mmCIF file of C-alpha atoms in Angstrom:
data_model
loop_
_atom_site.group_PDB
_atom_site.id
_atom_site.type_symbol
_atom_site.label_atom_id
_atom_site.label_comp_id
_atom_site.label_asym_id
_atom_site.label_seq_id
_atom_site.Cartn_x
_atom_site.Cartn_y
_atom_site.Cartn_z
ATOM 1 C CA MET A 141 6.324 13.209 -22.261
ATOM 2 C CA ALA A 142 3.853 16.025 -21.499
ATOM 3 C CA TYR A 143 5.995 18.966 -20.349
ATOM 4 C CA LEU A 144 4.804 21.952 -18.349
ATOM 5 C CA VAL A 145 6.350 25.305 -18.954
ATOM 6 C CA PRO A 146 8.231 26.940 -16.021
ATOM 7 C CA THR A 147 5.443 29.513 -15.228
ATOM 8 C CA GLU A 148 3.085 26.506 -14.859
ATOM 9 C CA PHE A 149 5.157 24.192 -12.716
ATOM 10 C CA VAL A 150 6.552 27.093 -10.511
ATOM 11 C CA THR A 151 3.030 28.001 -9.688
ATOM 12 C CA LYS A 152 2.454 24.347 -8.833
ATOM 13 C CA MET A 153 5.350 24.613 -6.422
ATOM 14 C CA VAL A 154 3.717 27.495 -4.627
ATOM 15 C CA ASP A 155 0.346 25.667 -4.525
ATOM 16 C CA ALA A 156 2.096 22.572 -3.128
ATOM 17 C CA GLY A 157 3.803 24.597 -0.434
ATOM 18 C CA GLU A 158 0.463 26.104 0.567
ATOM 19 C CA SER A 159 -1.233 22.777 0.687
ATOM 20 C CA LYS A 160 1.394 21.246 3.058
ATOM 21 C CA ILE A 161 0.834 24.039 5.635
ATOM 22 C CA TYR A 162 -2.855 23.164 5.645
ATOM 23 C CA MET A 163 -2.230 19.447 5.838
ATOM 24 C CA ALA A 164 -3.298 17.639 9.011
ATOM 25 C CA THR A 165 -0.427 16.928 11.399
ATOM 26 C CA ARG A 166 -1.195 13.216 11.340
ATOM 27 C CA ASP A 167 -1.007 13.094 7.600
ATOM 28 C CA ALA A 168 2.228 15.092 7.468
ATOM 29 C CA LEU A 169 3.745 12.820 10.059
ATOM 30 C CA ILE A 170 2.735 9.586 8.197
ATOM 31 C CA ARG A 171 3.965 10.915 4.873
ATOM 32 C CA ALA A 172 7.264 12.030 6.289
ATOM 33 C CA TYR A 173 7.729 8.709 8.070
ATOM 34 C CA MET A 174 7.211 6.723 4.904
ATOM 35 C CA ALA A 175 9.485 9.141 2.947
ATOM 36 C CA GLY A 176 12.383 8.648 5.506
ATOM 37 C CA ALA A 177 11.898 4.799 5.457
ATOM 38 C CA ILE A 178 11.839 4.479 1.767
ATOM 39 C CA LEU A 179 14.913 6.728 1.249
ATOM 40 C CA ALA A 180 16.710 4.675 3.887
ATOM 41 C CA LEU A 181 15.974 1.445 1.984
ATOM 42 C CA ALA A 182 17.268 3.108 -1.141
ATOM 43 C CA ALA A 183 20.429 4.046 0.631
ATOM 44 C CA VAL A 184 20.915 0.418 1.792
ATOM 45 C CA PHE A 185 20.315 -0.653 -1.760
ATOM 46 C CA ALA A 186 22.796 1.768 -3.280
ATOM 47 C CA VAL A 187 25.526 0.887 -0.714
ATOM 48 C CA SER A 188 24.924 -2.829 -1.376
ATOM 49 C CA CYS A 189 25.326 -2.311 -5.101
ATOM 50 C CA THR A 190 28.477 -0.321 -4.583
ATOM 51 C CA VAL A 191 29.966 -2.993 -2.299
ATOM 52 C CA ALA A 192 28.941 -5.855 -4.661
ATOM 53 C CA THR A 193 30.373 -4.200 -7.806
ATOM 54 C CA GLY A 194 33.186 -2.065 -6.363
ATOM 55 C CA ILE A 195 31.858 0.772 -8.712
ATOM 56 C CA PRO A 196 30.362 3.730 -6.778
ATOM 57 C CA LEU A 197 28.676 5.025 -9.962
ATOM 58 C CA VAL A 198 26.551 1.912 -9.972
ATOM 59 C CA GLY A 199 25.084 2.728 -6.547
ATOM 60 C CA ALA A 200 24.555 6.339 -7.608
ATOM 61 C CA MET A 201 22.703 5.374 -10.702
ATOM 62 C CA LEU A 202 20.352 3.099 -8.727
ATOM 63 C CA PHE A 203 19.765 5.265 -5.567
ATOM 64 C CA PRO A 204 17.173 7.436 -7.221
ATOM 65 C CA VAL A 205 14.690 4.548 -7.340
ATOM 66 C CA GLY A 206 13.798 5.288 -3.717
ATOM 67 C CA PHE A 207 13.389 9.073 -4.324
ATOM 68 C CA CYS A 208 11.050 8.369 -7.330
ATOM 69 C CA MET A 209 8.995 5.905 -5.332
ATOM 70 C CA LEU A 210 8.393 8.199 -2.404
ATOM 71 C CA TYR A 211 7.474 11.179 -4.530
ATOM 72 C CA LEU A 212 5.213 9.219 -6.694
ATOM 73 C CA MET A 213 3.418 8.072 -3.631
ATOM 74 C CA GLY A 214 3.064 11.746 -2.351
ATOM 75 C CA PHE A 215 5.345 11.369 0.599
ATOM 76 C CA ASP A 216 7.473 14.250 1.933
ATOM 77 C CA LEU A 217 11.155 14.796 2.638
ATOM 78 C CA LEU A 218 12.348 17.738 4.820
ATOM 79 C CA THR A 219 14.517 18.863 1.942
ATOM 80 C CA GLY A 220 11.535 19.249 -0.287
ATOM 81 C CA VAL A 221 9.439 21.236 2.187
ATOM 82 C CA PHE A 222 12.400 23.470 2.870
ATOM 83 C CA VAL A 223 11.853 24.764 -0.742
ATOM 84 C CA LEU A 224 8.146 24.678 -1.236
ATOM 85 C CA THR A 225 6.550 25.999 2.017
ATOM 86 C CA PRO A 226 8.589 29.337 2.084
ATOM 87 C CA LEU A 227 7.374 30.060 -1.439
ATOM 88 C CA ALA A 228 3.834 29.981 -0.272
ATOM 89 C CA TRP A 229 4.689 32.537 2.415
ATOM 90 C CA ILE A 230 6.616 34.751 0.019
ATOM 91 C CA ASP A 231 3.598 34.611 -2.365
ATOM 92 C CA ARG A 232 1.440 35.776 0.607
ATOM 93 C CA ARG A 233 -0.877 32.855 0.542
ATOM 94 C CA PRO A 234 -3.579 33.190 3.203
ATOM 95 C CA GLY A 235 -2.852 31.559 6.402
ATOM 96 C CA VAL A 236 0.755 30.767 5.644
ATOM 97 C CA THR A 237 2.833 32.149 8.434
ATOM 98 C CA ILE A 238 6.352 31.608 9.692
ATOM 99 C CA PRO A 239 5.248 29.780 12.883
ATOM 100 C CA ARG A 240 3.171 27.400 10.790
ATOM 101 C CA ILE A 241 6.047 26.794 8.441
ATOM 102 C CA LEU A 242 8.408 25.966 11.306
ATOM 103 C CA LYS A 243 5.778 23.702 12.774
ATOM 104 C CA HIS A 244 5.445 21.808 9.563
ATOM 105 C CA TRP A 245 9.249 21.511 9.283
ATOM 106 C CA GLY A 246 9.402 20.139 12.739
ATOM 107 C CA VAL A 247 6.756 17.501 12.101
ATOM 108 C CA VAL A 248 8.380 16.410 8.778
ATOM 109 C CA PHE A 249 11.820 16.284 10.487
ATOM 110 C CA LEU A 250 10.407 14.004 13.245
ATOM 111 C CA GLY A 251 8.640 11.761 10.682
ATOM 112 C CA ASN A 252 11.678 11.434 8.414
ATOM 113 C CA PHE A 253 13.860 10.578 11.488
ATOM 114 C CA LEU A 254 11.576 7.948 12.847
ATOM 115 C CA GLY A 255 11.084 6.292 9.432
ATOM 116 C CA ALA A 256 14.858 6.274 8.734
ATOM 117 C CA LEU A 257 15.574 5.028 12.322
ATOM 118 C CA THR A 258 13.079 2.170 11.861
ATOM 119 C CA VAL A 259 14.844 0.953 8.794
ATOM 120 C CA ALA A 260 18.229 1.400 10.488
ATOM 121 C CA VAL A 261 17.177 -0.919 13.244
ATOM 122 C CA LEU A 262 15.653 -3.424 11.039
ATOM 123 C CA MET A 263 18.662 -3.519 8.711
ATOM 124 C CA ALA A 264 21.037 -3.758 11.699
ATOM 125 C CA TYR A 265 19.150 -6.714 13.042
ATOM 126 C CA MET A 266 18.934 -8.376 9.604
ATOM 127 C CA PHE A 267 22.620 -7.975 8.603
ATOM 128 C CA THR A 268 23.904 -9.181 12.041
ATOM 129 C CA TYR A 269 21.358 -12.011 12.485
ATOM 130 C CA GLY A 270 19.966 -10.409 15.667
ATOM 131 C CA PHE A 271 23.294 -8.708 16.590
ATOM 132 C CA ASN A 272 25.202 -11.999 16.665
ATOM 133 C CA THR A 273 27.673 -11.126 13.856
ATOM 134 C CA ASP A 274 29.542 -8.066 12.720
ATOM 135 C CA GLY A 275 27.152 -7.426 9.898
ATOM 136 C CA GLY A 276 29.653 -8.106 7.081
ATOM 137 C CA LYS A 277 31.106 -5.827 4.493
ATOM 138 C CA ILE A 278 28.031 -3.671 3.862
ATOM 139 C CA ALA A 279 27.547 -2.908 7.530
ATOM 140 C CA GLN A 280 31.231 -2.003 7.964
ATOM 141 C CA THR A 281 31.162 0.174 4.947
ATOM 142 C CA VAL A 282 28.362 2.217 6.449
ATOM 143 C CA ALA A 283 30.098 2.402 9.787
ATOM 144 C CA HIS A 284 33.220 3.824 8.026
ATOM 145 C CA ILE A 285 31.055 6.357 6.115
ATOM 146 C CA GLY A 286 29.718 7.547 9.507
ATOM 147 C CA GLU A 287 33.202 8.033 10.750
ATOM 148 C CA ASN A 288 34.467 9.882 7.697
ATOM 149 C CA ARG A 289 31.521 12.216 7.677
ATOM 150 C CA THR A 290 31.807 13.239 11.345
ATOM 151 C CA THR A 291 35.259 12.902 12.794
ATOM 152 C CA GLY A 292 36.565 13.295 9.249
ATOM 153 C CA TYR A 293 35.135 16.825 9.203
ATOM 154 C CA ALA A 294 35.981 17.644 12.826
ATOM 155 C CA GLN A 295 39.690 17.212 12.225
ATOM 156 C CA TYR A 296 39.671 20.268 9.930
ATOM 157 C CA GLY A 297 37.886 22.510 12.477
ATOM 158 C CA ALA A 298 36.133 25.507 10.987
ATOM 159 C CA ALA A 299 37.208 24.598 7.446
ATOM 160 C CA GLY A 300 35.638 21.121 7.908
ATOM 161 C CA MET A 301 32.381 22.687 9.247
ATOM 162 C CA LEU A 302 32.130 25.043 6.244
ATOM 163 C CA THR A 303 32.897 22.132 3.841
ATOM 164 C CA LEU A 304 30.042 20.157 5.420
ATOM 165 C CA PHE A 305 27.698 23.116 5.119
ATOM 166 C CA ILE A 306 28.541 23.621 1.466
ATOM 167 C CA ARG A 307 27.995 19.890 0.753
ATOM 168 C CA GLY A 308 24.581 20.293 2.385
ATOM 169 C CA MET A 309 23.853 23.331 0.120
ATOM 170 C CA LEU A 310 24.875 21.650 -3.059
ATOM 171 C CA CYS A 311 22.971 18.514 -2.068
ATOM 172 C CA ASN A 312 19.636 20.220 -1.657
ATOM 173 C CA TRP A 313 20.229 22.260 -4.762
ATOM 174 C CA MET A 314 20.144 19.002 -6.691
ATOM 175 C CA VAL A 315 17.458 17.246 -4.522
ATOM 176 C CA SER A 316 15.145 20.183 -4.812
ATOM 177 C CA MET A 317 15.640 20.017 -8.618
ATOM 178 C CA GLY A 318 14.427 16.458 -8.359
ATOM 179 C CA VAL A 319 11.344 17.719 -6.321
ATOM 180 C CA VAL A 320 10.607 20.245 -9.169
ATOM 181 C CA GLY A 321 11.296 17.531 -11.659
ATOM 182 C CA ALA A 322 8.248 15.615 -10.354
ATOM 183 C CA MET A 323 6.211 18.690 -11.376
ATOM 184 C CA VAL A 324 7.526 19.378 -14.820
ATOM 185 C CA SER A 325 5.746 16.427 -16.463
ATOM 186 C CA THR A 326 2.273 14.966 -16.367
ATOM 187 C CA THR A 327 3.385 11.432 -17.195
ATOM 188 C CA VAL A 328 4.980 8.896 -14.820
ATOM 189 C CA GLY A 329 7.903 8.299 -17.223
ATOM 190 C CA GLY A 330 8.561 11.994 -17.591
ATOM 191 C CA LYS A 331 8.418 12.586 -13.856
ATOM 192 C CA VAL A 332 10.901 9.690 -13.134
ATOM 193 C CA LEU A 333 13.425 10.850 -15.736
ATOM 194 C CA ALA A 334 13.342 14.471 -14.531
ATOM 195 C CA MET A 335 13.776 13.249 -10.912
ATOM 196 C CA TRP A 336 16.495 10.686 -11.702
ATOM 197 C CA MET A 337 19.132 12.938 -13.082
ATOM 198 C CA PRO A 338 19.853 15.370 -10.147
ATOM 199 C CA ILE A 339 19.408 12.767 -7.538
ATOM 200 C CA MET A 340 22.028 10.482 -9.174
ATOM 201 C CA LEU A 341 24.346 13.468 -9.234
ATOM 202 C CA PHE A 342 24.059 14.362 -5.568
ATOM 203 C CA PHE A 343 24.538 10.821 -4.394
ATOM 204 C CA PHE A 344 27.670 10.149 -6.554
ATOM 205 C CA MET A 345 29.267 13.424 -5.508
ATOM 206 C CA ALA A 346 28.764 12.482 -1.821
ATOM 207 C CA PHE A 347 26.869 15.657 -0.975
ATOM 208 C CA GLU A 348 25.247 15.659 2.493
ATOM 209 C CA HIS A 349 21.532 14.916 2.724
ATOM 210 C CA SER A 350 19.980 15.316 6.084
ATOM 211 C CA VAL A 351 17.391 12.475 5.673
ATOM 212 C CA VAL A 352 19.813 9.939 4.146
ATOM 213 C CA ASN A 353 22.058 10.701 7.127
ATOM 214 C CA MET A 354 19.256 9.997 9.567
ATOM 215 C CA PHE A 355 19.658 6.326 8.438
ATOM 216 C CA LEU A 356 23.380 6.181 7.734
ATOM 217 C CA PHE A 357 24.626 7.416 11.090
ATOM 218 C CA PRO A 358 22.370 5.513 13.500
ATOM 219 C CA PHE A 359 22.988 2.416 11.498
ATOM 220 C CA GLY A 360 26.759 3.076 11.506
ATOM 221 C CA MET A 361 26.670 3.470 15.255
ATOM 222 C CA MET A 362 24.837 0.229 15.691
ATOM 223 C CA MET A 363 27.595 -1.373 13.507
ATOM 224 C CA GLY A 364 30.338 -0.223 15.701
ATOM 225 C CA GLY A 365 31.257 3.138 13.967
ATOM 226 C CA ASN A 366 33.822 5.111 16.040
ATOM 227 C CA PHE A 367 31.809 8.220 16.533
ATOM 228 C CA THR A 368 29.167 9.378 19.068
ATOM 229 C CA VAL A 369 25.716 10.824 18.953
ATOM 230 C CA MET A 370 27.127 14.288 19.595
ATOM 231 C CA ASP A 371 29.624 13.877 16.738
ATOM 232 C CA TYR A 372 26.697 12.949 14.476
ATOM 233 C CA LEU A 373 24.620 15.987 15.578
ATOM 234 C CA ILE A 374 27.317 18.639 15.705
ATOM 235 C CA TRP A 375 29.569 17.502 12.895
ATOM 236 C CA ASN A 376 26.870 16.294 10.544
ATOM 237 C CA GLU A 377 23.150 16.537 10.966
ATOM 238 C CA ILE A 378 22.707 20.197 12.238
ATOM 239 C CA PRO A 379 25.138 21.804 9.653
ATOM 240 C CA THR A 380 23.659 19.566 6.980
ATOM 241 C CA VAL A 381 20.131 20.551 7.746
ATOM 242 C CA LEU A 382 21.111 24.209 7.683
ATOM 243 C CA GLY A 383 22.995 23.760 4.367
ATOM 244 C CA ASN A 384 20.037 21.888 2.868
ATOM 245 C CA LEU A 385 17.739 24.733 3.779
ATOM 246 C CA VAL A 386 19.970 27.458 2.344
ATOM 247 C CA GLY A 387 20.894 25.576 -0.827
ATOM 248 C CA GLY A 388 17.419 24.343 -1.798
ATOM 249 C CA LEU A 389 15.744 27.629 -1.110
ATOM 250 C CA ALA A 390 18.482 29.879 -2.596
ATOM 251 C CA PHE A 391 19.513 28.010 -5.658
ATOM 252 C CA THR A 392 16.178 26.407 -6.675
ATOM 253 C CA GLY A 393 13.091 27.924 -4.913
ATOM 254 C CA LEU A 394 13.868 31.632 -4.972
ATOM 255 C CA THR A 395 15.516 31.570 -8.455
ATOM 256 C CA LEU A 396 12.648 29.857 -10.138
ATOM 257 C CA TYR A 397 10.041 31.926 -8.229
ATOM 258 C CA SER A 398 11.749 35.235 -8.914
ATOM 259 C CA THR A 399 12.096 34.723 -12.676
ATOM 260 C CA HIS A 400 9.017 32.808 -13.538
ATOM 261 C CA VAL A 401 6.386 34.162 -11.168
ATOM 262 C CA LYS A 402 7.675 37.552 -9.908
ATOM 263 C CA THR A 403 9.317 38.409 -13.203
ATOM 264 C CA GLY A 404 11.100 41.674 -13.831
ATOM 265 C CA ALA A 405 9.528 44.470 -15.869
ATOM 266 C CA LYS A 406 9.870 43.848 -19.593
ATOM 267 C CA ARG A 407 12.335 46.022 -21.418
ATOM 268 C CA LYS A 408 11.025 48.747 -23.617
ATOM 269 C CA PHE A 409 12.534 49.724 -26.897
ATOM 270 C CA ASN A 410 12.059 52.942 -28.768
#
């Protein structure tokens, strides 16, 4: 596969962040909507495979198909723009300001949520035959995931909240590596391989991804999960979003930028 050296693909990251700030709002919303919907379908697929086989690794190995599809189509996840758009501001690209970055994040969040919610409603209707059955094992599995990842954290108080935040950080460290992976190669096969590895890792380790959770928790509530909207927001979505932001930017965006674009002065030897 054709491989770009780090100085080349990190420059592409900055360029991508700048282009997203200048993107029309309608385009940003459509691309975010489709990204949220596709990732939600991938989550259903992965859970279905796990339930069918009883082997969580199978679901983790297959989940990245959704991530690869959405990035090959040029759609955007909140976790990706968390990493790319700040780099354009740090690089002092013209017109890239903090208010514009925050606005773009808001549009992408809304689009991702609407896309994931659409799939949640469709899947809930499909699994329950129009809400006439309990949805079966897959639906109940997702409902229990929702309980474990809200009230399960809440029972540990501050320690649970910090655990959730850390899982969000670690998640977007890996997910943002997948975003970068799409830029390290100029071939479809190379892009897919580079994206697949970190996404499989995050899913198997049960790290917290804000967009995946935009599907899992609404779907889980529709399936009778024993948690509330406030449980979801306070004990998952908000801390996860913050963890995703910190982890992706600190572990991936800033480290790559600082050592491949704003490199340190070369050492001099006598």
